[in-house]
Coordinates of C-alpha atoms in Angstrom, one line a residue:
Chain Z
M18 CA 12.0 -11.6 26.4
A19 CA 11.5 -15.2 25.9
R20 CA 12.4 -18.3 23.9
I21 CA 10.1 -18.7 21.0
T22 CA 8.9 -22.3 20.2
L23 CA 7.0 -23.3 17.2
Q24 CA 5.2 -26.6 17.7
N25 CA 3.7 -28.7 14.9
L26 CA 3.3 -25.5 13.0
A27 CA 1.9 -25.4 9.4
H28 CA 0.1 -22.8 7.4
S29 CA -2.0 -22.7 4.2
Y30 CA -3.6 -19.7 2.7
L31 CA -6.4 -21.8 1.4
S32 CA -9.3 -22.6 3.7
H33 CA -9.4 -26.3 2.6
P34 CA -5.9 -27.4 1.8
R35 CA -5.9 -30.7 -0.1
G36 CA -2.3 -31.8 -0.1
E37 CA 1.0 -30.8 1.1
A38 CA 1.5 -28.6 -2.0
D39 CA -1.3 -26.3 -0.7
F40 CA 0.7 -25.4 2.4
A41 CA 2.9 -22.3 2.2
L42 CA 4.5 -23.5 5.4
K43 CA 5.0 -27.3 5.8
Q44 CA 4.6 -28.8 9.2
M45 CA 7.6 -27.9 11.4
D46 CA 9.0 -27.7 14.9
H47 CA 11.5 -25.0 15.6
V48 CA 13.0 -23.2 18.6
W49 CA 14.4 -19.7 18.6
D50 CA 16.5 -19.2 21.6
D51 CA 16.1 -16.2 23.8
G52 CA 18.5 -13.5 22.7
G53 CA 19.7 -15.1 19.5
A54 CA 20.4 -13.2 16.4
Y55 CA 18.9 -15.2 13.6
A56 CA 18.8 -14.8 9.9
L57 CA 16.1 -16.4 8.0
L58 CA 17.4 -17.1 4.5
G59 CA 15.7 -18.4 1.4
S60 CA 14.6 -17.5 -2.0
S61 CA 11.4 -15.5 -2.7
G62 CA 8.2 -17.3 -2.0
C63 CA 9.7 -20.0 0.3
G64 CA 7.5 -19.0 3.3
K65 CA 9.9 -16.7 5.2
T66 CA 7.4 -13.8 5.5
T67 CA 4.6 -16.3 6.4
L68 CA 6.7 -17.7 9.2
L69 CA 7.5 -14.2 10.4
N70 CA 3.9 -13.0 10.4
I71 CA 2.9 -16.1 12.3
I72 CA 5.4 -15.3 15.0
S73 CA 4.3 -11.7 15.3
G74 CA 0.6 -12.7 15.3
L75 CA -0.4 -10.9 12.1
L76 CA -1.3 -14.3 10.8
R77 CA -3.0 -17.3 12.5
P78 CA -1.4 -20.6 11.6
S79 CA -3.7 -23.3 10.2
Q80 CA -2.3 -25.7 12.7
G81 CA 0.2 -25.9 15.5
R82 CA 1.1 -23.7 18.4
V83 CA 3.4 -20.7 19.1
L84 CA 4.9 -20.5 22.5
F85 CA 6.7 -17.5 24.1
G86 CA 8.6 -19.1 26.9
D87 CA 6.0 -21.5 28.4
R88 CA 3.1 -19.3 27.4
D89 CA 0.9 -20.3 24.5
V90 CA 0.3 -17.2 22.4
T91 CA -1.2 -18.9 19.3
G92 CA -4.5 -17.1 19.9
E93 CA -3.1 -13.8 21.1
E94 CA -3.2 -10.6 19.2
T95 CA 0.0 -8.9 18.0
A96 CA -0.3 -6.2 20.7
E97 CA -0.4 -8.8 23.5
R98 CA 2.6 -10.5 22.2
N99 CA 4.7 -7.4 22.4
I100 CA 6.7 -7.8 19.3
A101 CA 8.3 -5.3 17.0
Q102 CA 8.4 -5.9 13.3
V103 CA 9.9 -4.0 10.4
F104 CA 8.6 -4.5 6.9
Q105 CA 10.2 -4.7 3.5
F106 CA 8.8 -1.4 2.3
P107 CA 8.8 1.7 4.5
V108 CA 5.7 2.4 6.6
V109 CA 5.5 5.8 8.0
Y110 CA 2.7 7.9 9.3
D111 CA 2.7 10.7 6.7
T112 CA 1.0 13.4 8.7
M113 CA 3.2 13.0 11.7
T114 CA 6.7 14.4 12.3
V115 CA 9.6 12.1 12.5
R116 CA 9.6 12.5 16.2
D117 CA 5.9 11.5 16.5
N118 CA 6.5 8.6 14.3
L119 CA 9.2 7.3 16.5
A120 CA 7.2 7.9 19.6
F121 CA 4.0 6.4 18.3
P122 CA 4.5 2.8 19.6
L123 CA 5.5 4.1 23.0
K124 CA 2.6 6.6 23.3
N125 CA 0.1 4.0 22.3
R126 CA 1.4 2.0 25.3
R127 CA 1.0 5.1 27.5
M128 CA 4.6 5.4 28.5
D129 CA 5.8 8.3 30.6
A130 CA 6.4 11.4 28.5
A131 CA 10.0 12.0 29.7
Y132 CA 10.9 8.4 29.0
V133 CA 9.4 8.7 25.5
A134 CA 11.4 11.8 24.7
G135 CA 14.6 10.2 25.9
R136 CA 14.0 7.0 24.0
V137 CA 13.1 8.9 20.8
Q138 CA 16.3 10.9 21.0
H139 CA 18.4 7.8 21.5
V140 CA 16.9 5.9 18.6
A141 CA 17.1 9.0 16.4
R142 CA 20.8 9.1 17.1
M143 CA 21.1 5.5 16.3
I144 CA 19.5 5.8 12.8
G145 CA 21.2 9.2 12.2
M146 CA 18.1 11.3 12.0
E147 CA 18.5 13.6 15.0
D148 CA 18.4 16.7 12.8
W149 CA 15.2 15.6 11.1
L150 CA 13.0 15.0 14.2
D151 CA 10.7 18.0 13.6
R152 CA 10.1 17.4 9.9
K153 CA 7.0 15.9 8.6
A154 CA 7.6 12.3 7.5
K155 CA 5.8 13.0 4.3
G156 CA 8.1 13.8 1.4
L157 CA 11.2 12.1 2.9
T158 CA 13.2 9.8 0.6
A159 CA 12.5 6.1 0.7
D160 CA 15.6 5.3 2.7
A161 CA 14.9 8.0 5.2
K162 CA 11.4 6.5 5.6
Q163 CA 12.8 3.1 6.0
K164 CA 15.2 4.3 8.7
I165 CA 12.1 5.7 10.5
S166 CA 10.5 2.3 10.2
L167 CA 13.6 0.7 11.6
G168 CA 13.6 3.2 14.4
R169 CA 10.0 2.5 15.3
G170 CA 10.9 -1.2 15.5
M171 CA 13.8 -0.5 17.9
V172 CA 12.2 2.1 20.1
R173 CA 10.6 -0.3 22.6
E174 CA 13.1 -1.8 25.0
D175 CA 10.8 -4.5 26.5
V176 CA 9.8 -6.4 23.3
N177 CA 10.0 -10.1 23.2
A178 CA 11.6 -10.1 19.8
I179 CA 12.3 -7.9 16.8
L180 CA 11.5 -9.2 13.4
F181 CA 12.9 -7.8 10.3
D182 CA 11.4 -8.6 6.9
E183 CA 14.0 -7.8 4.3
P184 CA 14.3 -4.3 5.8
L185 CA 17.2 -3.0 3.8
T186 CA 15.9 -3.7 0.3
V187 CA 15.3 0.0 -0.4
I188 CA 18.4 1.4 1.3
D189 CA 21.6 2.6 -0.3
P190 CA 24.4 0.1 -0.2
H191 CA 26.7 2.1 2.1
M192 CA 23.8 2.9 4.4
K193 CA 22.9 -0.8 4.4
W194 CA 26.2 -1.8 5.9
E195 CA 26.0 1.0 8.5
L196 CA 22.5 0.0 9.6
R197 CA 23.3 -3.6 9.7
T198 CA 26.2 -2.8 12.0
Q199 CA 23.8 -0.7 14.1
L200 CA 21.4 -3.6 14.4
K201 CA 24.2 -5.9 15.5
S202 CA 25.3 -3.4 18.2
L203 CA 21.7 -3.0 19.2
H204 CA 21.5 -6.7 19.6
R205 CA 24.7 -6.8 21.7
E206 CA 23.4 -3.9 23.9
F207 CA 19.9 -5.2 24.6
G208 CA 20.0 -8.8 23.8
H209 CA 16.7 -8.9 22.1
T210 CA 15.8 -12.0 20.1
M211 CA 16.1 -10.9 16.5
I212 CA 15.0 -12.6 13.4
Y213 CA 16.1 -11.1 10.2
V214 CA 14.5 -12.3 7.0
T215 CA 16.5 -11.9 3.8
H216 CA 17.4 -13.5 0.5
D217 CA 20.8 -12.0 0.5
Q218 CA 23.3 -14.4 1.9
T219 CA 26.0 -11.8 2.7
E220 CA 23.4 -9.9 4.7
A221 CA 22.4 -13.1 6.5
L222 CA 25.9 -14.3 7.2
T223 CA 27.2 -11.0 8.5
F224 CA 24.2 -10.3 10.7
A225 CA 23.4 -13.6 12.4
D226 CA 25.0 -16.0 14.8
K227 CA 22.7 -18.6 13.5
V228 CA 21.3 -18.8 10.0
V229 CA 18.1 -20.6 9.3
V230 CA 17.7 -21.7 5.7
M231 CA 14.2 -22.2 4.3
Y232 CA 13.2 -23.9 1.1
D233 CA 9.8 -24.6 -0.2
G234 CA 7.9 -24.0 3.1
R235 CA 10.4 -25.9 5.2
V236 CA 13.3 -25.1 7.4
V237 CA 16.0 -27.2 5.8
Q238 CA 18.9 -26.3 8.0
M239 CA 19.8 -24.1 11.0
G240 CA 23.4 -23.6 11.8
T241 CA 26.3 -21.2 12.0
P242 CA 27.5 -19.7 8.8
E243 CA 30.4 -22.2 8.9
E244 CA 28.2 -25.2 9.3
L245 CA 26.1 -24.1 6.4
F246 CA 29.2 -23.8 4.3
E247 CA 30.9 -27.0 5.3
K248 CA 28.0 -29.3 5.8
P249 CA 25.0 -28.3 3.9
A250 CA 22.1 -30.5 5.0
H251 CA 20.2 -30.1 1.8
T252 CA 21.2 -29.5 -1.8
F253 CA 19.4 -26.2 -1.7
V254 CA 21.7 -25.0 1.1
G255 CA 24.7 -26.1 -0.9
Y256 CA 23.5 -24.3 -3.9
F257 CA 22.2 -21.1 -2.2
I258 CA 25.0 -20.5 0.2
G259 CA 28.4 -19.7 -1.3
S260 CA 29.3 -17.8 -4.4
P261 CA 29.1 -19.7 -6.7
G262 CA 27.1 -22.5 -5.0
M263 CA 28.1 -26.1 -4.5
N264 CA 28.7 -28.4 -7.5
L265 CA 26.3 -31.3 -7.6
F266 CA 26.8 -34.5 -9.6
D267 CA 24.4 -37.4 -10.1
A268 CA 26.3 -40.4 -8.8
R269 CA 25.7 -44.0 -7.9
I270 CA 27.0 -44.7 -4.4
E271 CA 28.6 -48.0 -3.6
G272 CA 30.2 -48.2 -0.2
A273 CA 33.0 -45.7 -0.1
R274 CA 32.9 -45.0 -3.8
A275 CA 30.7 -42.8 -6.0
H276 CA 30.4 -43.6 -9.7
L277 CA 30.0 -40.6 -11.9
A278 CA 29.6 -40.5 -15.6
G279 CA 33.2 -39.6 -15.9
G280 CA 34.7 -42.1 -13.5
A281 CA 34.8 -43.1 -9.9
V282 CA 35.4 -40.8 -6.9
E283 CA 36.7 -42.2 -3.5
L284 CA 34.6 -40.8 -0.7
G285 CA 36.8 -41.7 2.3
R286 CA 33.8 -42.8 4.3
S287 CA 31.4 -45.7 3.7
Y288 CA 27.8 -45.1 2.9
G289 CA 26.6 -48.7 2.2
S290 CA 24.0 -48.6 -0.5
V291 CA 22.0 -45.4 -0.6
A292 CA 18.4 -45.4 -2.1
G293 CA 16.7 -42.7 -4.0
R294 CA 18.2 -40.1 -6.2
T295 CA 21.8 -39.9 -5.1
Q296 CA 24.2 -37.0 -5.7
I297 CA 27.5 -35.9 -4.5
G298 CA 28.3 -32.2 -3.8
I299 CA 31.6 -30.4 -3.7
R300 CA 32.2 -26.7 -3.1
P301 CA 34.1 -24.9 -5.9
E302 CA 36.7 -24.1 -3.2
Y303 CA 37.5 -27.8 -2.7
A304 CA 37.9 -28.9 -6.3
V305 CA 41.4 -28.9 -7.7
L306 CA 42.5 -29.0 -11.3
T307 CA 45.1 -31.7 -11.9
R308 CA 47.2 -33.2 -14.6
G309 CA 45.7 -36.6 -14.4
E310 CA 44.3 -37.4 -11.0
G311 CA 40.5 -37.4 -10.6
I312 CA 37.9 -37.3 -13.4
P313 CA 38.3 -35.7 -16.8
V314 CA 37.3 -32.1 -17.2
T315 CA 36.8 -29.6 -20.0
I316 CA 37.5 -26.0 -19.2
R317 CA 35.1 -23.6 -20.8
R318 CA 35.9 -20.2 -19.3
V319 CA 38.1 -18.5 -16.8
E320 CA 36.8 -15.5 -14.8
D321 CA 39.0 -13.3 -12.7
V322 CA 37.0 -12.2 -9.7
G323 CA 39.8 -10.4 -7.9
R324 CA 40.9 -12.5 -5.0
H325 CA 40.9 -15.6 -7.0
R326 CA 39.9 -17.0 -10.4
L327 CA 36.9 -18.9 -11.2
V328 CA 37.0 -21.7 -13.8
R329 CA 33.8 -22.7 -15.4
A330 CA 34.2 -26.2 -16.7
E331 CA 32.3 -29.4 -17.6
A332 CA 32.9 -32.8 -16.0
A333 CA 30.8 -35.9 -16.1
G334 CA 28.4 -34.2 -18.5
Q335 CA 27.6 -31.4 -16.0
A336 CA 28.6 -27.8 -15.5
L337 CA 31.1 -27.3 -12.7
S338 CA 32.8 -24.3 -11.0
I339 CA 36.3 -24.5 -9.6
V340 CA 38.0 -21.8 -7.5
V341 CA 41.6 -21.5 -8.5
P342 CA 43.8 -19.7 -6.0
E343 CA 45.8 -16.7 -7.1
G344 CA 49.3 -17.6 -8.4
M345 CA 48.4 -21.0 -9.8
P346 CA 48.5 -20.9 -13.5
V347 CA 45.6 -22.4 -15.5
S348 CA 47.2 -24.2 -18.4
A349 CA 46.0 -26.5 -21.2
D350 CA 47.5 -29.6 -19.6
L351 CA 45.1 -29.4 -16.6
T352 CA 42.8 -32.1 -17.9
H353 CA 41.3 -33.6 -14.7
V354 CA 39.7 -32.4 -11.5
S355 CA 40.0 -34.0 -8.1
F356 CA 37.8 -33.4 -5.0
A357 CA 39.1 -33.0 -1.5
Q358 CA 37.9 -36.3 0.0
D359 CA 36.7 -35.0 3.4
R360 CA 34.8 -32.2 1.8
I361 CA 32.5 -34.3 -0.3
S362 CA 28.9 -34.4 0.7
V363 CA 26.6 -37.2 -0.2
Y364 CA 22.9 -36.5 -0.8
A365 CA 19.9 -38.9 -1.2
D366 CA 16.8 -37.2 -2.5
D367 CA 18.4 -33.8 -1.8
W368 CA 19.1 -34.6 1.9
R369 CA 22.6 -35.1 3.3
V370 CA 23.6 -38.6 4.2
E371 CA 26.3 -39.1 6.8
G372 CA 28.8 -41.9 6.2
S373 CA 30.6 -44.1 8.6
A374 CA 34.4 -44.6 8.9
A375 CA 35.4 -46.9 6.1
Chain I
M4 CA 17.2 20.8 -37.5
E5 CA 15.4 23.7 -39.2
K6 CA 11.9 24.1 -38.0
T7 CA 9.4 23.8 -40.8
V8 CA 6.9 26.6 -41.0
N9 CA 3.6 25.4 -42.4
Q10 CA 0.7 27.6 -41.9
K11 CA -1.6 25.0 -43.4
A12 CA -1.4 23.2 -40.1
W13 CA -4.0 25.8 -38.8
F14 CA -6.6 24.0 -40.9
L15 CA -6.2 20.9 -38.8
V16 CA -7.3 22.9 -35.7
L17 CA -10.3 24.2 -37.5
P18 CA -12.8 21.4 -36.7
V19 CA -12.1 21.7 -33.0
L20 CA -12.5 25.5 -33.2
V21 CA -15.8 25.1 -34.9
I22 CA -17.1 22.6 -32.4
V23 CA -15.9 24.6 -29.4
A24 CA -17.3 27.7 -30.9
F25 CA -20.8 26.2 -31.3
S26 CA -20.8 24.3 -28.0
A27 CA -19.2 26.9 -25.7
I28 CA -18.0 30.2 -27.0
V29 CA -21.1 31.4 -29.0
P30 CA -23.6 30.5 -26.3
L31 CA -21.4 32.1 -23.6
M32 CA -21.0 35.3 -25.7
T33 CA -24.7 35.4 -26.3
V34 CA -25.2 35.4 -22.5
V35 CA -22.6 38.2 -22.2
N36 CA -24.4 40.1 -24.9
Y37 CA -27.7 39.8 -23.0
S38 CA -26.1 40.8 -19.7
V39 CA -25.1 44.3 -21.0
N40 CA -28.2 45.0 -23.0
D41 CA -31.9 45.5 -22.5
T42 CA -34.1 43.8 -25.0
F43 CA -37.8 43.9 -25.7
G44 CA -37.8 41.1 -28.2
N45 CA -37.6 41.4 -32.0
N46 CA -33.8 41.4 -31.6
Q47 CA -33.8 45.0 -30.5
F48 CA -31.0 45.7 -28.0
F49 CA -30.4 48.8 -25.9
W50 CA -27.0 49.2 -24.3
V51 CA -27.2 49.4 -20.5
G52 CA -23.6 48.8 -19.4
L53 CA -23.2 47.2 -16.0
E54 CA -26.7 48.1 -14.8
W55 CA -27.9 44.5 -14.6
F56 CA -24.8 43.5 -12.7
E57 CA -25.4 46.3 -10.2
E58 CA -29.0 45.3 -9.8
M59 CA -28.1 41.7 -9.3
V60 CA -25.3 42.3 -6.8
T61 CA -27.7 44.3 -4.6
S62 CA -30.7 42.2 -5.2
E63 CA -32.1 40.8 -2.0
R64 CA -33.8 37.9 -3.9
L65 CA -30.4 36.8 -5.2
H66 CA -28.8 37.2 -1.8
D67 CA -31.5 34.9 -0.3
A68 CA -31.1 32.3 -3.0
L69 CA -27.3 32.4 -2.6
G70 CA -27.7 32.0 1.2
R71 CA -30.0 29.0 0.7
Q72 CA -27.6 27.6 -1.8
I73 CA -24.6 27.9 0.5
L74 CA -26.5 26.4 3.4
F75 CA -27.7 23.5 1.2
S76 CA -24.2 22.7 -0.1
A77 CA -22.7 23.0 3.4
I78 CA -25.3 20.6 4.8
I79 CA -25.1 18.0 2.2
L80 CA -21.3 18.1 2.3
A81 CA -21.3 17.8 6.0
I82 CA -23.6 14.7 5.8
E83 CA -22.4 13.0 2.6
V84 CA -18.6 13.2 3.2
P85 CA -18.5 11.6 6.7
L86 CA -21.3 9.2 5.9
G87 CA -19.6 8.2 2.6
I88 CA -16.3 7.6 4.5
F89 CA -18.2 5.6 7.2
I90 CA -19.8 3.4 4.5
A91 CA -16.6 2.9 2.7
L92 CA -14.8 1.8 5.9
N93 CA -17.5 -0.8 6.5
M94 CA -17.8 -2.1 3.0
P95 CA -16.5 -5.7 2.4
K96 CA -13.1 -5.5 0.9
K97 CA -13.4 -8.4 -1.5
G98 CA -15.2 -11.6 -2.4
F99 CA -18.9 -12.1 -3.4
W100 CA -20.3 -9.6 -1.0
G101 CA -17.7 -7.0 -2.0
S102 CA -19.1 -7.1 -5.5
V103 CA -22.7 -7.1 -4.4
V104 CA -22.3 -4.1 -2.2
L105 CA -20.4 -2.3 -4.9
V106 CA -23.2 -2.8 -7.4
L107 CA -25.8 -1.8 -4.8
M108 CA -23.9 1.4 -4.0
A109 CA -23.6 2.3 -7.7
L110 CA -27.4 2.0 -8.3
P111 CA -28.5 5.4 -7.1
L112 CA -25.9 7.0 -9.3
L113 CA -27.4 5.4 -12.4
I114 CA -30.9 6.9 -11.9
P115 CA -31.6 10.0 -14.0
F116 CA -32.1 13.2 -12.0
N117 CA -35.7 13.8 -12.8
V118 CA -36.6 10.2 -12.0
V119 CA -34.9 10.6 -8.6
G120 CA -37.0 13.8 -8.1
T121 CA -40.2 12.0 -9.1
I122 CA -39.4 9.0 -6.9
W123 CA -39.1 11.2 -3.8
Q124 CA -41.9 13.5 -4.8
I125 CA -44.3 10.5 -4.7
F126 CA -42.4 8.7 -1.8
G127 CA -43.0 11.8 0.4
R128 CA -46.6 12.4 -0.4
V129 CA -48.9 12.2 2.6
D130 CA -51.8 10.8 0.7
I131 CA -50.2 8.0 -1.4
G132 CA -46.4 8.0 -0.6
L133 CA -44.9 5.3 1.4
L134 CA -42.8 7.7 3.5
G135 CA -45.3 10.4 3.9
H136 CA -48.1 8.1 4.7
T137 CA -46.1 6.0 7.2
L138 CA -45.0 9.2 9.0
A139 CA -48.6 10.4 9.1
A140 CA -49.7 7.1 10.5
F141 CA -47.2 7.6 13.3
G142 CA -48.8 10.9 14.0
I143 CA -45.9 13.0 12.7
D144 CA -47.0 16.1 11.1
Y145 CA -44.9 15.9 7.9
N146 CA -45.9 17.7 4.7
Y147 CA -43.2 19.0 2.3
T148 CA -45.6 21.0 0.2
N149 CA -46.5 23.5 2.9
D150 CA -43.8 23.2 5.6
P151 CA -40.5 24.8 4.7
L152 CA -38.5 22.6 7.2
D153 CA -40.1 19.4 5.9
A154 CA -39.3 20.5 2.3
W155 CA -35.7 21.1 3.3
I156 CA -35.4 17.8 5.0
T157 CA -36.9 16.0 2.0
V158 CA -34.6 17.7 -0.5
I159 CA -31.5 17.0 1.7
V160 CA -32.4 13.4 2.4
M161 CA -33.0 12.9 -1.3
D162 CA -29.6 14.4 -2.2
V163 CA -27.9 12.2 0.5
W164 CA -29.7 9.2 -0.9
H165 CA -28.7 10.0 -4.5
W166 CA -25.1 11.1 -4.0
T167 CA -23.5 9.6 -0.8
S168 CA -22.6 6.5 -3.0
L169 CA -20.3 8.7 -5.0
V170 CA -18.3 9.7 -2.0
A171 CA -18.4 6.2 -0.6
L172 CA -17.1 4.7 -3.9
L173 CA -14.3 7.2 -4.2
A174 CA -13.3 6.7 -0.5
Y175 CA -13.5 3.0 -1.0
A176 CA -11.1 3.2 -4.0
G177 CA -8.8 5.2 -1.8
L178 CA -8.9 2.7 1.0
Q179 CA -8.3 -0.2 -1.4
S180 CA -5.0 1.4 -2.5
I181 CA -3.5 1.3 1.0
P182 CA -0.9 -1.5 1.2
Q183 CA -1.5 -4.2 3.8
A184 CA 1.8 -3.4 5.5
Y185 CA 0.4 -0.2 6.9
Y186 CA -2.3 -2.1 8.8
Q187 CA 0.2 -4.7 10.0
A188 CA 2.6 -2.0 11.2
A189 CA -0.3 -0.3 13.0
R190 CA -1.1 -3.6 14.8
I191 CA 2.5 -4.0 15.8
D192 CA 2.5 -0.4 17.1
Q193 CA -0.7 -1.1 19.0
A194 CA -2.5 1.7 17.3
T195 CA -6.2 2.2 18.2
R196 CA -8.9 1.9 15.5
W197 CA -9.2 5.7 15.7
A198 CA -5.5 6.2 15.3
I199 CA -5.5 3.9 12.2
F200 CA -8.2 6.0 10.7
R201 CA -6.6 9.3 11.7
Y202 CA -3.0 8.6 10.7
I203 CA -3.3 6.0 8.0
E204 CA -6.6 5.9 6.3
L205 CA -7.5 9.6 6.3
P206 CA -4.1 10.8 5.0
K207 CA -4.1 8.1 2.3
M208 CA -7.7 9.1 1.2
Q209 CA -6.9 12.8 1.1
G210 CA -6.6 12.9 -2.7
V211 CA -9.8 11.1 -3.5
L212 CA -11.7 12.9 -0.8
L213 CA -10.7 16.3 -2.3
I214 CA -12.1 15.2 -5.6
A215 CA -15.3 13.9 -3.9
I216 CA -15.8 17.2 -2.1
L217 CA -15.1 19.2 -5.3
L218 CA -17.6 17.1 -7.3
R219 CA -20.2 17.2 -4.6
F220 CA -19.7 20.9 -4.1
M221 CA -20.1 21.8 -7.8
D222 CA -23.0 19.4 -8.3
S223 CA -24.9 20.6 -5.3
F224 CA -24.2 24.3 -6.1
M225 CA -25.8 23.8 -9.5
I226 CA -28.6 21.6 -8.3
Y227 CA -31.8 22.1 -10.2
T228 CA -33.8 19.1 -11.4
E229 CA -34.4 17.1 -8.2
P230 CA -35.7 19.9 -5.9
F231 CA -37.6 21.5 -8.8
V232 CA -39.4 18.2 -9.4
V233 CA -40.1 17.7 -5.7
T234 CA -40.9 21.1 -4.4
G235 CA -40.8 23.5 -7.4
G236 CA -38.7 25.8 -5.2
G237 CA -41.5 26.1 -2.6
P238 CA -43.2 26.3 -0.3
G239 CA -42.9 30.0 -1.0
N240 CA -39.3 30.5 -1.9
S241 CA -37.9 28.3 0.8
T242 CA -36.2 25.8 -1.5
T243 CA -35.5 28.1 -4.4
F244 CA -31.8 27.6 -5.0
L245 CA -29.7 29.6 -7.4
S246 CA -30.4 27.7 -10.5
I247 CA -34.1 27.4 -9.8
D248 CA -34.2 31.1 -9.2
L249 CA -32.3 31.7 -12.4
V250 CA -34.7 29.7 -14.5
K251 CA -37.6 31.5 -12.9
M252 CA -36.1 34.8 -13.8
A253 CA -35.0 33.9 -17.3
V254 CA -37.8 31.6 -18.6
G255 CA -40.6 32.5 -16.2
Q256 CA -40.4 36.3 -16.1
F257 CA -38.4 36.6 -19.3
D258 CA -35.9 39.0 -17.6
L259 CA -33.1 38.0 -19.9
G260 CA -30.7 40.8 -19.0
P261 CA -30.7 40.3 -15.2
A262 CA -30.7 36.6 -15.7
A263 CA -27.7 36.8 -18.0
A264 CA -25.8 38.9 -15.5
F265 CA -26.8 36.4 -12.8
S266 CA -25.5 33.5 -14.9
I267 CA -22.2 35.1 -15.5
M268 CA -21.7 35.8 -11.8
Y269 CA -22.8 32.2 -11.0
F270 CA -20.4 30.8 -13.5
L271 CA -17.6 32.9 -12.0
V272 CA -18.3 31.7 -8.5
I273 CA -18.1 28.1 -9.5
L274 CA -15.0 28.8 -11.6
L275 CA -13.3 30.5 -8.6
V276 CA -14.1 27.6 -6.2
S277 CA -12.9 25.0 -8.7
W278 CA -9.7 27.0 -9.2
V279 CA -9.1 27.1 -5.4
F280 CA -9.6 23.3 -5.3
Y281 CA -7.4 22.7 -8.2
T282 CA -4.6 24.8 -6.7
V283 CA -4.9 23.0 -3.4
M284 CA -4.8 19.6 -5.1
T285 CA -1.8 20.3 -7.3
N286 CA 0.0 21.6 -4.3
L287 CA -0.7 18.4 -2.4
D288 CA 0.5 16.4 -5.4
R289 CA 3.7 18.3 -5.5
E290 CA 4.3 17.8 -1.8
E291 CA 3.6 14.1 -2.4
A292 CA 6.1 13.9 -5.2
R293 CA 8.9 15.6 -3.2

């Protein structure tokens, strides 16, 4: 087990990349602490799988280095790196029994037979396939196959890290939850570094201690689920995390005040004058409908989503979502919206700007 | 809804019936007719029952030809299938060279059978052929016209040259359909090259390989033109395979009755083997779908 460091890393699938746009992974430095449970979150095509394959050695980066602890493994084969990886779609060895499938990574490493048998039994119990061990893997359902793939990923105890590439895509929802819990307990039990790629934020937030959000080939933020929610470092994080995502308004920033199309908003902190495309962001949870305070709003629709209601509205010429707590009536005289001052984020060219005390 | 009964619909089937009758049923029935009659020409037929069949089943000549035929098919399958897989595994997967190799591989398949025969007939000649002459220059006593072993080697090498491409191309198609994730998982699991072949590639190629074996078996079991052009079935009877023997019997000796009985049994053997293959393949498919 080791800390994984990415230095100056970048990757392009073209042999002669011309500009930054040709890179699937933009230049980055990143450290994965030993024993951390990470989720790698981002929309499809943002470079998550590329990053994962570079860590496991399936892909050689165009530039930069990969370190395990202090050892440079950039040029090393997957086998030498001793890493487990589970793929999005099930990979099983059809002609083998479930037992042989689970034992395969151990047998290839010439482990002691008694140890292999014990390990296989243990993993089979974990994925709930003890009764299936002597069946051929061929002809099993997709989620049974994926459970075998997961099992093969977890069967080695001495791995440096376990990488999961959207492993639960093909699994039934109730089984998904169970397996995720299993992965968590596995993490607690063995303390492997785990990196879990997903585009499902619930999955990411429930699995990981730290969530890494990627956007367009870059890591835009790493933090606890709470940090991502409260202080999104990039507009993409604001929009991607949360349901619905953060409301963003184009605004001109002047000191401690933001000028929107519909009026001015006090920010509570001073930002001086900010260059570039400036926006302010507010979570739907922190916007409040009022009878006159704040900026004018037009309510379009009210959705009841169970625990609270969601108001779809329009303010300053832009769509806006507001979470209305249960019990608070939504009436026609609610004509304005005000934002909780200390929850407003300011962005310049999509990146968060910190203000100073006014 | 009431089902409409319209007997006129039968007329729509008529064209097909006529074509199939002329292309298959009538010729086949003619053969059946010959196989149970004796004829001296002039369309005079004498009923002999199953006599020709009895004669053919016990005929040593036919047994020898069948033995040679089975040996030939077994040898070429044993060479072409592993060799084809080996070539497919080493073919470039994509890019410029991928296309070039694909076209090169397809070339032998485009050459007409009798041309293939002629090429090898000349190629192997000791006096003017590149192969025969070169071998002679090295002091190797090679002559397919009077040495049975040399004749066999020539015919087998020719068949391998002509048809290994087919196996290779089918296996190649099978290999191309394996998702990349399998190879990645194998690398993660530290599988050896052999294990990758044994547990990933071979199982995934199973379907196409069965088709390749079926095609190569049927084709080689019916082989006629190429060995006929090269050796004419000789020296002696050493390369007289079933269909060459059949043609000798029917057209050479004009023994239409025995030849017809022979044809029918020949046909039944191929039908039987094809049926076995078909059953095996559909069973595999069903297992796959489960």
